[in-house]
mmCIF file of C-alpha atoms in Angstrom:
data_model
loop_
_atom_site.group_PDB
_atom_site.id
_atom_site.type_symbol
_atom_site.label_atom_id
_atom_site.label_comp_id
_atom_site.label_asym_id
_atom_site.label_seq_id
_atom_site.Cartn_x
_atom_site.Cartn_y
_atom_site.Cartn_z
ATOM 1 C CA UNK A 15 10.786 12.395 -19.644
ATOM 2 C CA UNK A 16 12.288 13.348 -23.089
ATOM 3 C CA UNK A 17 15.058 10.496 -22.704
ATOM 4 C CA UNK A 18 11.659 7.648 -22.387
ATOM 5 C CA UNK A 19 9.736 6.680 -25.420
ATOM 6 C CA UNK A 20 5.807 7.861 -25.689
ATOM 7 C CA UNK A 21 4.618 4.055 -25.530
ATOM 8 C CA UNK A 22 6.527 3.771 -22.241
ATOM 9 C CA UNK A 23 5.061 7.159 -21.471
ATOM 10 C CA UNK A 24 1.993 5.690 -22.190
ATOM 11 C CA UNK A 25 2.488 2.549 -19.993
ATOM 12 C CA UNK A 26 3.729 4.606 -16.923
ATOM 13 C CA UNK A 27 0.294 6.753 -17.303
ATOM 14 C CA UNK A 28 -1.895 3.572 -17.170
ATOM 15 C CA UNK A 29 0.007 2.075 -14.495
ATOM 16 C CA UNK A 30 -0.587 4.895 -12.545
ATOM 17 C CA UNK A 31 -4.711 4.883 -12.757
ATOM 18 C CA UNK A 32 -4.515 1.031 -12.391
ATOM 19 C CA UNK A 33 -2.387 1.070 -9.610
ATOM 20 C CA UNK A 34 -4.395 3.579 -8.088
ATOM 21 C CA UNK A 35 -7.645 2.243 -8.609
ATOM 22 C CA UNK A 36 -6.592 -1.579 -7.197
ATOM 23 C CA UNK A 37 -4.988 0.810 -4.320
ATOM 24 C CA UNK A 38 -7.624 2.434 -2.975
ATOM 25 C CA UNK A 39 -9.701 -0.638 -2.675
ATOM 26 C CA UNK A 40 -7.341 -3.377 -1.733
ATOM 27 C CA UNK A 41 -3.723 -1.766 -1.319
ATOM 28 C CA UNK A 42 -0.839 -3.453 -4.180
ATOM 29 C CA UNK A 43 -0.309 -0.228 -6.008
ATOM 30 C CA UNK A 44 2.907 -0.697 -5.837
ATOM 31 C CA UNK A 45 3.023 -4.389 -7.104
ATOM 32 C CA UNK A 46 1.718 -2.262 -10.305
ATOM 33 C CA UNK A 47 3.668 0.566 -10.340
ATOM 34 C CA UNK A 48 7.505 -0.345 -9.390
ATOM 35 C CA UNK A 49 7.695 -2.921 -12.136
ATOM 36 C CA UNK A 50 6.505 -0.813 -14.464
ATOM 37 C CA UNK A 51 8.950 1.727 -13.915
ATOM 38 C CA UNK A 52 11.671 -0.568 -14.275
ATOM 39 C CA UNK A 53 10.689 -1.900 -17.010
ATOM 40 C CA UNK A 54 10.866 2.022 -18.462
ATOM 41 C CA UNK A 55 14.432 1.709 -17.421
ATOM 42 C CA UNK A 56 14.442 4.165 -14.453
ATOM 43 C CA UNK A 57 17.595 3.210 -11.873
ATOM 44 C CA UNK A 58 16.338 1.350 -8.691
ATOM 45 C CA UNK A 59 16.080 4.432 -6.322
ATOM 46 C CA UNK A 60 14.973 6.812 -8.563
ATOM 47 C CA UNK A 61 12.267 3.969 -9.048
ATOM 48 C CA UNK A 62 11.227 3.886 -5.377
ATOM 49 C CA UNK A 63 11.537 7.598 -4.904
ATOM 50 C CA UNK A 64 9.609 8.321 -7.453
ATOM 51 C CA UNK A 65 6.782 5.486 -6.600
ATOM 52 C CA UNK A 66 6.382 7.614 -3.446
ATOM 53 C CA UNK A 67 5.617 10.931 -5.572
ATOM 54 C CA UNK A 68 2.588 9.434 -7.545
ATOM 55 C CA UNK A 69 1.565 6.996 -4.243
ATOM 56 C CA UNK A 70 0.993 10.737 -2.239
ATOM 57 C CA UNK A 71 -1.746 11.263 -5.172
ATOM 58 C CA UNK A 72 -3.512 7.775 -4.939
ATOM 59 C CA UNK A 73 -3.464 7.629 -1.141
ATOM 60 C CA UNK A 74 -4.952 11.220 -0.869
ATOM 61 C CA UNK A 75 -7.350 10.931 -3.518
ATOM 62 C CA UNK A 76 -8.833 8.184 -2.130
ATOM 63 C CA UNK A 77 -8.569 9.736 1.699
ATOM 64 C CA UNK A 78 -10.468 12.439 0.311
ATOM 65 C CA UNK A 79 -13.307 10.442 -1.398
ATOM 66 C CA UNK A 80 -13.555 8.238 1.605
ATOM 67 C CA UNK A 81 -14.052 10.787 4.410
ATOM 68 C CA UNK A 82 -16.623 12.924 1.881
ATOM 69 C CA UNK A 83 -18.745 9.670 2.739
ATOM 70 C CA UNK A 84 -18.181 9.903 6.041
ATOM 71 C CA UNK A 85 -15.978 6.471 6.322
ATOM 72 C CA UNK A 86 -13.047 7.984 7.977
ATOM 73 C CA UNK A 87 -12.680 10.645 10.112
ATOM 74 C CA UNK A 88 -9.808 12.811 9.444
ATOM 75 C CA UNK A 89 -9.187 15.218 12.518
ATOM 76 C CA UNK A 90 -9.393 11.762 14.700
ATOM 77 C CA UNK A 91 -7.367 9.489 12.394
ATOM 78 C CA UNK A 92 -4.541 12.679 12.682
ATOM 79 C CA UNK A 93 -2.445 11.372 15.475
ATOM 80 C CA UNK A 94 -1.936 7.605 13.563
ATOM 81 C CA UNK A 95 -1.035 9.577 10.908
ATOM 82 C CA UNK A 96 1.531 11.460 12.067
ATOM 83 C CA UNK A 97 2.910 8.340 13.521
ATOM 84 C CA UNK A 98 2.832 6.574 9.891
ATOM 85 C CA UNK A 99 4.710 9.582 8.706
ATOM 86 C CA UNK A 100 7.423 8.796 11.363
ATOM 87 C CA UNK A 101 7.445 5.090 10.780
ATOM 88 C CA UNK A 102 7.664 5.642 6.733
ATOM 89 C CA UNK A 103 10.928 8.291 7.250
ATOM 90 C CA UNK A 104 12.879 6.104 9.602
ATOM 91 C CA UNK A 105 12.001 3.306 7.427
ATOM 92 C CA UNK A 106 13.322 5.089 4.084
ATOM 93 C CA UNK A 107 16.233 6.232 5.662
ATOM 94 C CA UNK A 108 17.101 3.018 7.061
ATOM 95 C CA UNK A 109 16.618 1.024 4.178
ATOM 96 C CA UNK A 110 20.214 0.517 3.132
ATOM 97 C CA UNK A 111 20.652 -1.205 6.666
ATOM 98 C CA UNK A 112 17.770 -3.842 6.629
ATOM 99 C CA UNK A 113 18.849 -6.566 4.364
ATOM 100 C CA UNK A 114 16.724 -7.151 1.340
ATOM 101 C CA UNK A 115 17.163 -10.402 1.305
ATOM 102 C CA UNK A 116 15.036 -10.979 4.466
ATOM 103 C CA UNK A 117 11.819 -8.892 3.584
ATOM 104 C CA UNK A 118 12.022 -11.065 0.211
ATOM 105 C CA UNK A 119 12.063 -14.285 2.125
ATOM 106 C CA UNK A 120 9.184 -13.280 4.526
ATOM 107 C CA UNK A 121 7.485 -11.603 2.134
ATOM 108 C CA UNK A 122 5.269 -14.379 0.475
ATOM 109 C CA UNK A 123 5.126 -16.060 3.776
ATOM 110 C CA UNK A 124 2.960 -13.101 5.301
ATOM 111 C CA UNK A 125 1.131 -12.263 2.467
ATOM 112 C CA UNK A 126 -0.086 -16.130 2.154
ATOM 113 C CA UNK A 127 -1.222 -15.907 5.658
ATOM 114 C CA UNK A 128 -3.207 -12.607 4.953
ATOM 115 C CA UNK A 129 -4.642 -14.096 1.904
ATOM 116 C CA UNK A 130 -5.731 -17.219 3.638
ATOM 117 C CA UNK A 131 -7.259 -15.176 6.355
ATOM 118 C CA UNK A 132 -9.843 -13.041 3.974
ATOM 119 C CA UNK A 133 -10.537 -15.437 2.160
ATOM 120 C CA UNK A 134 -11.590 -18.435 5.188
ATOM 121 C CA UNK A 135 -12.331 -16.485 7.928
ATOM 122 C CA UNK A 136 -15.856 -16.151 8.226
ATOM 123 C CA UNK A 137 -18.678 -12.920 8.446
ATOM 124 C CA UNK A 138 -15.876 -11.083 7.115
ATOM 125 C CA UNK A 139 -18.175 -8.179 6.229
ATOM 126 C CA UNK A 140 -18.817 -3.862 6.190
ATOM 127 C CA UNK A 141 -20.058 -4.264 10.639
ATOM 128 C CA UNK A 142 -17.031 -3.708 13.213
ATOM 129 C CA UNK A 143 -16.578 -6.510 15.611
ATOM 130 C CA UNK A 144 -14.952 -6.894 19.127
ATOM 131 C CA UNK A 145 -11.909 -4.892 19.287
ATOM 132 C CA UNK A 146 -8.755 -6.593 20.826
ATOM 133 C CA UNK A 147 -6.123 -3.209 20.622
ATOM 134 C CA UNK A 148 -7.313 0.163 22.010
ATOM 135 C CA UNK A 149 -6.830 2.973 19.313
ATOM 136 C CA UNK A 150 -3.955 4.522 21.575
ATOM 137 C CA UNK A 151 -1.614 0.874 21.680
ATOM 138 C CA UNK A 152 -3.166 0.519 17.924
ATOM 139 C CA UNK A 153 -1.413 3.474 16.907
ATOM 140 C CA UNK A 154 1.536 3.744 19.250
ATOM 141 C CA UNK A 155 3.032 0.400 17.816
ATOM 142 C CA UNK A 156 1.535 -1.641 14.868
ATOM 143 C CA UNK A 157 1.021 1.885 12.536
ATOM 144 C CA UNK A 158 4.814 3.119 13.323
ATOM 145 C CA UNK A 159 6.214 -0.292 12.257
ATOM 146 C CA UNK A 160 3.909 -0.648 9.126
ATOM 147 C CA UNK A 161 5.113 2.826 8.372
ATOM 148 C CA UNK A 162 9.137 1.818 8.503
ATOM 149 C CA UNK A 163 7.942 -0.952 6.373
ATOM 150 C CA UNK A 164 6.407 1.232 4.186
ATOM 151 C CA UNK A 165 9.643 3.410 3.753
ATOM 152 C CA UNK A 166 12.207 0.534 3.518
ATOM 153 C CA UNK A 167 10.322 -1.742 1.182
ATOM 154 C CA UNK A 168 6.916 -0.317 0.370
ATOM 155 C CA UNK A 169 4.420 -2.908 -1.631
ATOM 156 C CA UNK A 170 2.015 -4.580 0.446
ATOM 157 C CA UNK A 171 1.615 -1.785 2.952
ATOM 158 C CA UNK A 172 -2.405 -2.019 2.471
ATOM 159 C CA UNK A 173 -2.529 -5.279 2.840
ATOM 160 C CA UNK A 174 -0.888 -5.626 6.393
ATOM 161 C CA UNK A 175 -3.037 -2.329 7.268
ATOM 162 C CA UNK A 176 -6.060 -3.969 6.253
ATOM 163 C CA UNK A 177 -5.122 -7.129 8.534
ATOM 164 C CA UNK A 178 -4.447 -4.997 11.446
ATOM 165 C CA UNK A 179 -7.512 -2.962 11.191
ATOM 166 C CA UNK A 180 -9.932 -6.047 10.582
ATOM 167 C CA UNK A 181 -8.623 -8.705 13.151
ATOM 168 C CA UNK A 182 -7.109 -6.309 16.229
ATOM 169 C CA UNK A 183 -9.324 -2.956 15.534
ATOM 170 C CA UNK A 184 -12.448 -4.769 15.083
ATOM 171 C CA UNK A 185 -13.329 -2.825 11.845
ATOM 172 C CA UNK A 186 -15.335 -3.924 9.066
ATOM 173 C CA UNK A 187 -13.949 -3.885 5.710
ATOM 174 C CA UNK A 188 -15.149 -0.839 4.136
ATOM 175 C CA UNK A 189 -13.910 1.283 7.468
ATOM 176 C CA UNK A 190 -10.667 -0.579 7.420
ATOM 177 C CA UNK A 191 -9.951 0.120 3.553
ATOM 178 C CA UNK A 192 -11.234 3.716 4.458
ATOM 179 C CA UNK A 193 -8.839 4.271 7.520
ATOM 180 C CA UNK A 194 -5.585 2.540 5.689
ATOM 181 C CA UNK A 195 -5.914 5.326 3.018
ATOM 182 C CA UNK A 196 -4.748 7.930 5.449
ATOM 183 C CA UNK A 197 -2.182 5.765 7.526
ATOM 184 C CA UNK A 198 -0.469 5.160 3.989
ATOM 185 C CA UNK A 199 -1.086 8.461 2.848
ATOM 186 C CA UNK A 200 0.868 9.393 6.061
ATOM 187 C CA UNK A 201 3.576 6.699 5.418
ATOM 188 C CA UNK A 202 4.266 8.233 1.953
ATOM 189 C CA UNK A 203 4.872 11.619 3.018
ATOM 190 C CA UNK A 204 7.370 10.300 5.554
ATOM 191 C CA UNK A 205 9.406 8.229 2.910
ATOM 192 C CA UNK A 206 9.296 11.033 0.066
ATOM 193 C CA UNK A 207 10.595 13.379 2.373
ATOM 194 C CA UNK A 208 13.680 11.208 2.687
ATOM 195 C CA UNK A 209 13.738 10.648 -0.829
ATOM 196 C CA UNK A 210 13.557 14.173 -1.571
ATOM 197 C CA UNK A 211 16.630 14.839 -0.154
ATOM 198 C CA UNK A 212 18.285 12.530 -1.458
ATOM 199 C CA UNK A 213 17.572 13.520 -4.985
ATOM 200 C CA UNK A 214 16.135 10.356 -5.510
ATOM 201 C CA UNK A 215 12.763 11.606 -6.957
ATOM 202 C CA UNK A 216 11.968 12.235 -10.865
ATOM 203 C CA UNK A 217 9.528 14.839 -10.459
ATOM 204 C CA UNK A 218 7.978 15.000 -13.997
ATOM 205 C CA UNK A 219 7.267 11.210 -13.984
ATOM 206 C CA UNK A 220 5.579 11.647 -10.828
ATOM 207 C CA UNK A 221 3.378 13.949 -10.874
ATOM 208 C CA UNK A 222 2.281 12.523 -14.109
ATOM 209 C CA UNK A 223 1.638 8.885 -13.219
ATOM 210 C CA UNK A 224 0.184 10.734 -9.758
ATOM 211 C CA UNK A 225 -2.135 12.917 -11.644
ATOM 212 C CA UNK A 226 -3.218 9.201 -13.036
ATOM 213 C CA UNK A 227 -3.148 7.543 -9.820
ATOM 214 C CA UNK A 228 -5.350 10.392 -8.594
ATOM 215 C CA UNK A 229 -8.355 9.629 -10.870
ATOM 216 C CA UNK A 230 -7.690 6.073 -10.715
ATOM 217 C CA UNK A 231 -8.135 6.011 -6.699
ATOM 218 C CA UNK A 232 -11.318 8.385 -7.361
ATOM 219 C CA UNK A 233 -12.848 5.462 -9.558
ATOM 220 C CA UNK A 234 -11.958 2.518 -7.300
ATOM 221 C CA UNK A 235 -12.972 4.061 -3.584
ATOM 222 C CA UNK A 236 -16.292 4.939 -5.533
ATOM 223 C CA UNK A 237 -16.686 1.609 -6.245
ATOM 224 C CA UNK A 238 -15.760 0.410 -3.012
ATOM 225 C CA UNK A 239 -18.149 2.427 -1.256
ATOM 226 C CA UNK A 240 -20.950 1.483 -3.507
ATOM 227 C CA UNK A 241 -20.319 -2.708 -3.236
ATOM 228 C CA UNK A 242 -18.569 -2.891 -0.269
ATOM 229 C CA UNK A 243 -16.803 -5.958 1.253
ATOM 230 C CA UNK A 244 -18.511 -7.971 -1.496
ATOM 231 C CA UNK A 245 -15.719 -6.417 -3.822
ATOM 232 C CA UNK A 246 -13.084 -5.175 -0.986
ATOM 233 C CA UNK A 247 -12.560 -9.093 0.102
ATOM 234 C CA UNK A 248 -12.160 -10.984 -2.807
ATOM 235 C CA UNK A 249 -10.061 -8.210 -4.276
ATOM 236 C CA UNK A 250 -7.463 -8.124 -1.010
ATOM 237 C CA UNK A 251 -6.751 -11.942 -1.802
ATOM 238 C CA UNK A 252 -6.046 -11.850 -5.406
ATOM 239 C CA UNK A 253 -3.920 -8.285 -4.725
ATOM 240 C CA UNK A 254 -2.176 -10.994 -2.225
ATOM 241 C CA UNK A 255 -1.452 -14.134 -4.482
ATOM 242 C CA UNK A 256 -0.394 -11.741 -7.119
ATOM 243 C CA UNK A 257 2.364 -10.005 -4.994
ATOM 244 C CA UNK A 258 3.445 -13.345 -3.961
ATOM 245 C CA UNK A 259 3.675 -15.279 -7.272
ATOM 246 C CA UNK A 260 5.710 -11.839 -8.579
ATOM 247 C CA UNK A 261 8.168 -12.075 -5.572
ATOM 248 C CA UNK A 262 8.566 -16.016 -5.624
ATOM 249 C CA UNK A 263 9.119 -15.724 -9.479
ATOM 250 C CA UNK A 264 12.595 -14.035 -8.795
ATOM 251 C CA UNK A 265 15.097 -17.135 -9.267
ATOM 252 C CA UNK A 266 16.980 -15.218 -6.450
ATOM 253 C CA UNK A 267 14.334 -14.811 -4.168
ATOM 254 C CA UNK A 268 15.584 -16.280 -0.238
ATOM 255 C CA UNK A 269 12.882 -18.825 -0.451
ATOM 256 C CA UNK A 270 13.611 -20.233 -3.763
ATOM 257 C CA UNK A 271 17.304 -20.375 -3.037
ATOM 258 C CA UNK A 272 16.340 -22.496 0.485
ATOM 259 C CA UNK A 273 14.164 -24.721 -1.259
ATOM 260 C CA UNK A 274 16.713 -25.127 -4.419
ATOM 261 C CA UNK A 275 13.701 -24.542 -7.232
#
């Protein structure tokens, strides 16, 4: 920390409680927090390492303010879990083998698609609806692989949670957002374990921009609770678009090479 300057210090903290906040109601924390430390000039890994220290904070703080409420609840929710922790290690320590290229290129595709889904599909709203997965095939194969996706790539995680929970689980959105917090929470833990042993983690920077996250996710699941899908809707698309005009704004991105723009 003594090798980065106090105004990057100071824009790695606020990162942190922003990404955390916009995390804990719509997922995209790390659309907030990646860039930001690359922009402080910390290497790649270290960068997604790292983004898994403070993400543990966020995704626990707001596990914990959800199932206070009552939203989520925990000792049920513990088998997904473990399976997100198992999808997020084999995901981390397969990431060298998955091509980047190809996540890049579907990327904004399947974020489009989730974005046009919240934001037209209607009586989108806080009551569950007809469920089309039982919990057992719900968390035997659609948590595991948004786990490894977690660990290989990472941003967006909530969002394809969210989708999965709304449209196959038959939840409403406050119970989705609440029930995401603790498959990502799981997802984390499997990835930083990975990371951990590969020395990819800078622990200092973490635990500070988690402490932030922490608080942030505190704020923002309060709020979520309080206005429910009114705010968790609306919020989910723009996290969306954002992620997707950020990855199509990379001159090398897959699609922008296809379409020669």
């Amino acid at each position: 920390m003594s090798d980065i300057a106090p105004h990057l210090l100071f824009l790695l903290a606020a990162a942190g409680f922003f990404a955390g906040f916009v995390d804990s109601i719509a997922g995209g924390g790390g659309l907030i927090t990646v860039p930001a430390m690359l922009i402080a000039g910390i290497p790649p890994l270290q960068t997604l390492g790292t983004n898994k220290v403070q993400s543990v904070f966020g995704a626990a703080s707001a596990t914990i303010a959800y199932a206070r409420k009552g939203h989520v609840d925990l000792r049920e929710q513990l088998p997904m879990a473990l399976m997100a922790v198992m999808g997020g290690a084999l995901g981390a320590a397969l990431a060298t083998i998955v091509p980047g290229s190809v996540l890049r290129g579907i990327m904004p595709v399947l974020l489009i698609a989730i974005a046009l889904y919240f934001a037209f599909k209607p009586n989108l709203g806080d009551v569950d609806k007809h469920r089309r997965m039982t919990p057992f095939v719900f968390g035997l194969t659609l948590v595991p692989a948004i786990g490894f996706y977690d660990g290989v790539f990472g941003p967006g995680t909530g969002s394809f949670l969210m989708l999965a929970f709304v449209s196959l689980a038959g939840f409403g959105m406050l119970k989705a957002t609440a029930h995401t917090k603790m498959l990502n929470l799981g997802s984390n833990i499997g990835a930083l374990v990975v990371f951990i042993s590969f020395g990819a983690t800078l622990w200092k920077i973490g635990l500070m921009m988690g402490v932030c996250q922490f608080m942030g996710a505190q704020l923002g699941s309060r709020l979520a609770m309080r206005t429910g899908a009114r705010l968790i809707k609306p919020l989910l698309v723009i996290v969306c678009i954002a992620f997707t005009i950020k990855l199509l704004a990379d001159p090398t991105n897959p699609i922008r090479v296809w379409l020669a723009i």
